[in-house]
Amino acid sequence: MVASIFRRSEIPWGGPVDGLLQEEITLDEQRLVKIPDSLSDVEAAAAPCAGSTAWQALVTFGGIKPGDVVLVQGTGGVALFGLQVAIMAGAHVIVTSSNDNKLERAKALGAFAGVNYRTTPEWSEAVLALTDGRGVDHILELGGPGSFAQSLKAIRSGGRISAIGYLGSSEGGINPLDVFRKQAVVHGISVGSRLALESLLHAMGRSSQRPVIDSTFEWTNATAAFRRLHAGEHFGKIVLTF
Ligand SMILES: NC(=O)c1ccc[n+]([C@@H]2O[C@H](COP(=O)([O-])OP(=O)(O)OC[C@H]3O[C@@H](n4cnc5c(N)ncnc54)[C@H](OP(=O)(O)O)[C@@H]3O)[C@@H](O)[C@H]2O)c1
């Protein structure tokens, strides 16, 4: 069993409120979902927030279909789950990253192209070149105000931008006319539902895709895990073990 994401009317344990870093806990059974036998506890533990959010954006609301082109930003938890959900759906994936080695690793996971957003700040131009000028169908927008203008240039006409994160910054300006010109659908995503988590685990349990685990730390060494996260060295999820 794995702890599910919080219900909206409840305290968001594991989010902004402390409360899940403990060895024993009593939870309402509605907070738990069954994990497939083919996933380890560590793999399943990586899925509730990042994975369900990617599923909610691309499948529940995004209606992703085979042949679509999806862009994910960075190589953290949400981005790599997004990559894997897209591949399971038969879509093609472009990844942006600050690190060329990580881009190669993303390609090994199935991405067809990668763009380094640090060495190519105008990364939308590279994305348009990769899509013959058309742009991509879906973007998991994780950079926030710092990358949104690029996302609006990289999305195809009528494409969907899922506003999920603000890794780059939380302040900035967006010109609504740019949304209008692209006829873009911009959808704010606030994690995934329990159904999204169950669907993701079910799909991964039946596919060759596995949650990408960067590293595991003993829970008593959680500060080292947070240091690694803060350093931005990770590729995928960092998991605490008990
Ligand atoms: N809305 C929701 O429900 C929801 C749910 C989960 C997460 N989030 C948010 O989504 C974001 C990502 O979460 P996460 O758990 O995937 O984080 P994470 O695992 O810590 O991923 C961070 C990665 O993002 C990349 N990155 C950093 N700065 C960037 C920038 N300016 N532009 C593009 N990519 C950048 C880096 O990848 P490289 O090293 O490859 O460059 C970094 O390793 C966070 O802002 C988080 O708060 C929102």
Coordinates of C-alpha atoms and ligand atoms in Angstrom, one line a residue:
M1 CA 0.0 0.0 0.0
V2 CA 1.1 3.5 -0.6
A3 CA -0.1 6.8 1.0
S4 CA -2.3 8.6 -1.5
I5 CA -2.4 12.3 -2.0
F6 CA -4.5 14.3 0.4
R7 CA -8.2 15.0 -0.3
R8 CA -8.9 18.6 -0.9
S9 CA -10.9 19.1 2.3
E10 CA -8.1 17.7 4.4
I11 CA -4.8 18.9 5.8
P12 CA -2.3 18.6 3.0
W13 CA 0.2 16.4 4.8
G14 CA 3.4 16.1 2.9
G15 CA 2.7 19.4 1.2
P16 CA 3.1 22.6 3.2
V17 CA 2.1 21.0 6.5
D18 CA 4.5 18.7 8.4
G19 CA 3.3 15.3 9.4
L20 CA 4.4 12.4 7.2
L21 CA 8.1 12.0 8.2
Q22 CA 7.3 9.4 10.9
E23 CA 7.7 5.6 11.2
E24 CA 4.1 4.9 12.2
I25 CA 1.0 6.8 11.3
T26 CA -2.8 6.2 11.4
L27 CA -4.5 7.1 8.1
D28 CA -8.0 6.9 6.8
E29 CA -8.2 4.0 4.4
Q30 CA -9.4 6.5 1.7
R31 CA -5.9 8.0 1.8
L32 CA -4.3 4.7 0.6
V33 CA -4.2 3.0 -2.7
K34 CA -3.1 -0.5 -3.7
I35 CA 0.2 -0.7 -5.5
P36 CA 0.8 -3.2 -8.3
D37 CA 3.0 -6.2 -7.4
S38 CA 5.4 -5.2 -10.1
L39 CA 6.4 -1.9 -8.4
S40 CA 8.6 -1.8 -5.4
D41 CA 7.6 0.3 -2.4
V42 CA 10.3 2.9 -3.3
E43 CA 9.1 3.1 -6.8
A44 CA 5.5 3.5 -5.7
A45 CA 6.4 6.1 -3.1
A46 CA 7.7 8.3 -5.8
A47 CA 4.3 8.5 -7.6
P48 CA 1.7 10.2 -5.5
C49 CA 2.4 13.9 -6.0
A50 CA 4.7 14.2 -9.1
G51 CA 3.2 11.2 -11.0
S52 CA -0.4 11.9 -10.3
T53 CA 0.1 15.6 -11.3
A54 CA 1.6 14.6 -14.6
W55 CA -1.2 12.1 -15.2
Q56 CA -3.8 14.7 -14.4
A57 CA -2.3 17.2 -16.8
L58 CA -1.7 14.9 -19.7
V59 CA -4.4 12.3 -19.5
T60 CA -7.3 13.5 -17.3
F61 CA -7.5 17.0 -18.7
G62 CA -5.0 16.8 -21.6
G63 CA -6.6 14.0 -23.6
I64 CA -3.2 13.0 -24.8
K65 CA -3.2 10.7 -27.8
P66 CA -0.7 8.7 -29.9
G67 CA 1.4 11.0 -32.1
D68 CA 1.1 14.0 -29.9
V69 CA 4.3 16.0 -29.1
V70 CA 4.8 16.8 -25.4
L71 CA 7.4 19.1 -23.9
V72 CA 8.5 18.6 -20.3
Q73 CA 10.7 21.1 -18.5
G74 CA 13.7 19.8 -16.5
T75 CA 14.4 16.3 -15.3
G76 CA 12.8 16.3 -11.9
G77 CA 9.9 14.3 -10.7
V78 CA 7.0 15.8 -12.5
A79 CA 8.9 16.1 -15.8
L80 CA 10.1 12.5 -15.9
F81 CA 6.7 11.1 -14.9
G82 CA 5.3 13.3 -17.7
L83 CA 7.8 11.9 -20.1
Q84 CA 6.8 8.3 -19.1
V85 CA 3.1 9.0 -19.2
A86 CA 3.5 10.5 -22.6
I87 CA 5.5 7.5 -23.9
M88 CA 2.9 5.1 -22.5
A89 CA 0.3 7.1 -24.4
G90 CA 2.2 6.8 -27.7
A91 CA 3.3 10.4 -27.8
H92 CA 6.7 11.9 -28.6
V93 CA 8.6 13.8 -26.0
I94 CA 11.0 16.8 -26.0
V95 CA 12.8 17.5 -22.7
T96 CA 14.5 20.7 -21.6
S97 CA 17.3 20.6 -19.1
S98 CA 20.2 22.7 -17.8
N99 CA 22.5 19.6 -18.2
D100 CA 23.5 17.8 -21.4
N101 CA 24.2 14.6 -19.5
K102 CA 20.7 14.6 -18.1
L103 CA 19.3 15.2 -21.6
E104 CA 21.1 12.1 -22.8
R105 CA 19.6 10.2 -19.9
A106 CA 16.1 11.5 -20.8
K107 CA 16.7 10.3 -24.4
A108 CA 17.6 6.9 -23.0
L109 CA 14.2 6.9 -21.3
G110 CA 12.5 7.5 -24.7
A111 CA 12.6 11.3 -25.3
F112 CA 13.2 12.0 -29.0
A113 CA 15.0 15.3 -28.4
G114 CA 16.4 17.5 -25.7
V115 CA 17.2 21.2 -25.5
N116 CA 19.5 22.8 -23.0
Y117 CA 17.6 25.7 -21.6
R118 CA 20.7 27.2 -20.0
T119 CA 22.9 27.3 -23.1
T120 CA 19.8 28.0 -25.3
P121 CA 17.7 30.5 -23.4
E122 CA 15.5 31.0 -26.4
W123 CA 14.7 27.3 -26.4
S124 CA 11.3 27.7 -28.1
E125 CA 13.2 28.3 -31.4
A126 CA 14.9 24.9 -31.1
V127 CA 11.5 23.3 -30.2
L128 CA 9.9 24.9 -33.3
A129 CA 12.8 23.7 -35.5
L130 CA 12.3 20.1 -34.0
T131 CA 8.5 20.3 -34.9
D132 CA 8.9 21.7 -38.4
G133 CA 7.6 25.1 -37.2
R134 CA 4.4 23.7 -35.8
G135 CA 5.0 23.7 -32.1
V136 CA 4.2 21.0 -29.5
D137 CA 0.7 19.8 -28.5
H138 CA 1.2 19.8 -24.7
I139 CA 3.6 21.5 -22.3
L140 CA 4.1 20.7 -18.7
E141 CA 5.0 24.2 -17.6
L142 CA 7.3 23.9 -14.6
G143 CA 9.6 26.9 -14.8
G144 CA 6.8 29.4 -14.1
P145 CA 7.0 33.1 -15.0
G146 CA 10.6 32.6 -16.1
S147 CA 9.8 30.2 -18.8
F148 CA 6.2 30.9 -19.7
A149 CA 6.9 33.3 -22.5
Q150 CA 9.1 30.6 -24.1
S151 CA 6.3 28.0 -23.6
L152 CA 3.8 30.3 -25.4
K153 CA 6.2 30.5 -28.4
A154 CA 6.8 26.7 -28.4
I155 CA 3.1 25.6 -28.1
R156 CA 1.2 24.9 -31.3
S157 CA -1.9 26.9 -32.2
G158 CA -4.6 25.6 -29.9
G159 CA -2.2 23.6 -27.8
R160 CA -2.4 23.0 -24.1
I161 CA -0.1 24.4 -21.4
S162 CA -0.5 22.9 -18.0
A163 CA 0.7 25.5 -15.4
I164 CA 2.1 23.4 -12.7
G165 CA 5.3 24.8 -11.2
Y166 CA 7.5 27.8 -10.7
L167 CA 11.0 26.5 -10.5
G168 CA 12.6 29.5 -12.2
S169 CA 10.7 32.2 -10.2
S170 CA 7.3 33.0 -8.8
E171 CA 7.3 36.6 -10.2
G172 CA 6.9 37.8 -13.7
G173 CA 4.6 39.1 -16.4
I174 CA 2.6 37.3 -19.0
N175 CA 1.0 39.1 -22.0
P176 CA -2.6 37.7 -22.4
L177 CA -2.4 38.7 -26.0
D178 CA 0.2 36.0 -26.5
V179 CA -2.3 33.4 -25.1
F180 CA -4.9 34.8 -27.5
R181 CA -2.6 34.8 -30.5
K182 CA -1.8 31.1 -30.0
Q183 CA -5.4 30.2 -29.0
A184 CA -3.7 28.3 -26.3
V185 CA -5.5 26.4 -23.5
V186 CA -3.7 27.3 -20.2
H187 CA -4.8 25.1 -17.4
G188 CA -3.7 25.4 -13.8
I189 CA -3.1 22.0 -12.3
S190 CA -3.2 21.3 -8.6
V191 CA -1.9 17.8 -8.1
G192 CA -3.8 14.8 -9.4
S193 CA -6.8 13.0 -8.0
R194 CA -6.8 9.6 -6.3
L195 CA -8.1 8.2 -9.5
A196 CA -5.2 9.7 -11.4
L197 CA -2.7 8.1 -9.0
E198 CA -4.5 4.7 -9.3
S199 CA -4.5 4.9 -13.0
L200 CA -0.8 5.8 -13.2
L201 CA 0.2 3.0 -10.9
H202 CA -2.0 0.6 -12.9
A203 CA -0.5 1.7 -16.2
M204 CA 3.1 1.5 -15.0
G205 CA 2.4 -1.9 -13.4
R206 CA 1.5 -3.2 -16.9
S207 CA 4.2 -1.4 -18.9
S208 CA 8.0 -1.4 -18.9
Q209 CA 8.1 2.1 -17.5
R210 CA 9.3 2.4 -13.9
P211 CA 9.4 5.5 -11.8
V212 CA 12.8 7.0 -12.1
I213 CA 14.5 6.9 -8.7
D214 CA 17.5 9.2 -8.4
S215 CA 18.5 8.1 -4.9
T216 CA 17.3 6.8 -1.6
F217 CA 18.1 8.1 1.9
E218 CA 17.3 6.7 5.3
W219 CA 14.6 8.8 6.8
T220 CA 16.9 9.7 9.7
N221 CA 19.1 11.3 7.0
A222 CA 16.4 13.4 5.5
T223 CA 18.5 16.5 5.6
A224 CA 21.0 15.0 3.2
A225 CA 18.2 14.2 0.9
F226 CA 17.0 17.8 1.0
R227 CA 20.6 19.0 0.4
R228 CA 20.7 16.9 -2.8
L229 CA 17.3 18.2 -3.9
H230 CA 18.5 21.8 -3.3
A231 CA 21.7 21.2 -5.2
G232 CA 19.6 20.3 -8.3
E233 CA 21.9 17.3 -9.0
H234 CA 19.0 14.8 -9.0
F235 CA 17.4 13.1 -12.1
G236 CA 14.0 11.9 -11.1
K237 CA 12.8 11.3 -7.5
I238 CA 14.7 11.2 -4.2
V239 CA 13.0 8.8 -1.8
L240 CA 13.3 8.4 2.0
T241 CA 13.3 4.8 3.2
F242 CA 12.1 3.6 6.6
Ligands
LIG1 N1 0.8 22.1 -9.2 C1 1.0 20.9 -8.6 O1 0.1 20.2 -8.1 C2 2.4 20.5 -8.4 C3 2.7 19.2 -8.1 C4 4.0 18.8 -8.0 C5 5.0 19.7 -8.2 N2 4.7 21.0 -8.5 C6 5.7 22.0 -8.7 O2 6.3 21.7 -10.0 C7 7.7 22.0 -10.0 C8 8.5 20.8 -10.3 O3 8.3 19.9 -9.2 P1 9.2 18.6 -9.1 O4 8.8 17.8 -7.9 O5 9.3 17.9 -10.4 O6 10.7 19.2 -8.8 P2 12.1 18.6 -8.9 O7 12.0 17.1 -8.9 O8 12.9 19.2 -7.8 O9 12.7 19.1 -10.3 C9 13.5 20.1 -10.4 C10 14.1 20.1 -11.8 O10 13.5 21.1 -12.6 C11 14.5 21.7 -13.5 N3 14.5 23.1 -13.4 C12 15.0 23.9 -12.4 N4 14.8 25.2 -12.7 C13 14.2 25.2 -13.9 C14 13.8 26.3 -14.7 N5 14.0 27.6 -14.4 N6 13.2 26.0 -15.9 C15 13.0 24.7 -16.2 N7 13.4 23.6 -15.5 C16 14.0 23.9 -14.3 C17 15.8 21.1 -13.1 O11 16.1 20.1 -14.1 P3 17.5 20.0 -14.8 O12 18.5 19.8 -13.7 O13 17.4 19.0 -15.8 O14 17.7 21.4 -15.4 C18 15.6 20.5 -11.7 O15 16.4 19.4 -11.5 C19 7.9 22.7 -8.6 O16 7.8 24.1 -8.8 C20 6.8 22.1 -7.8 O17 6.5 23.0 -6.7 C21 3.4 21.4 -8.6

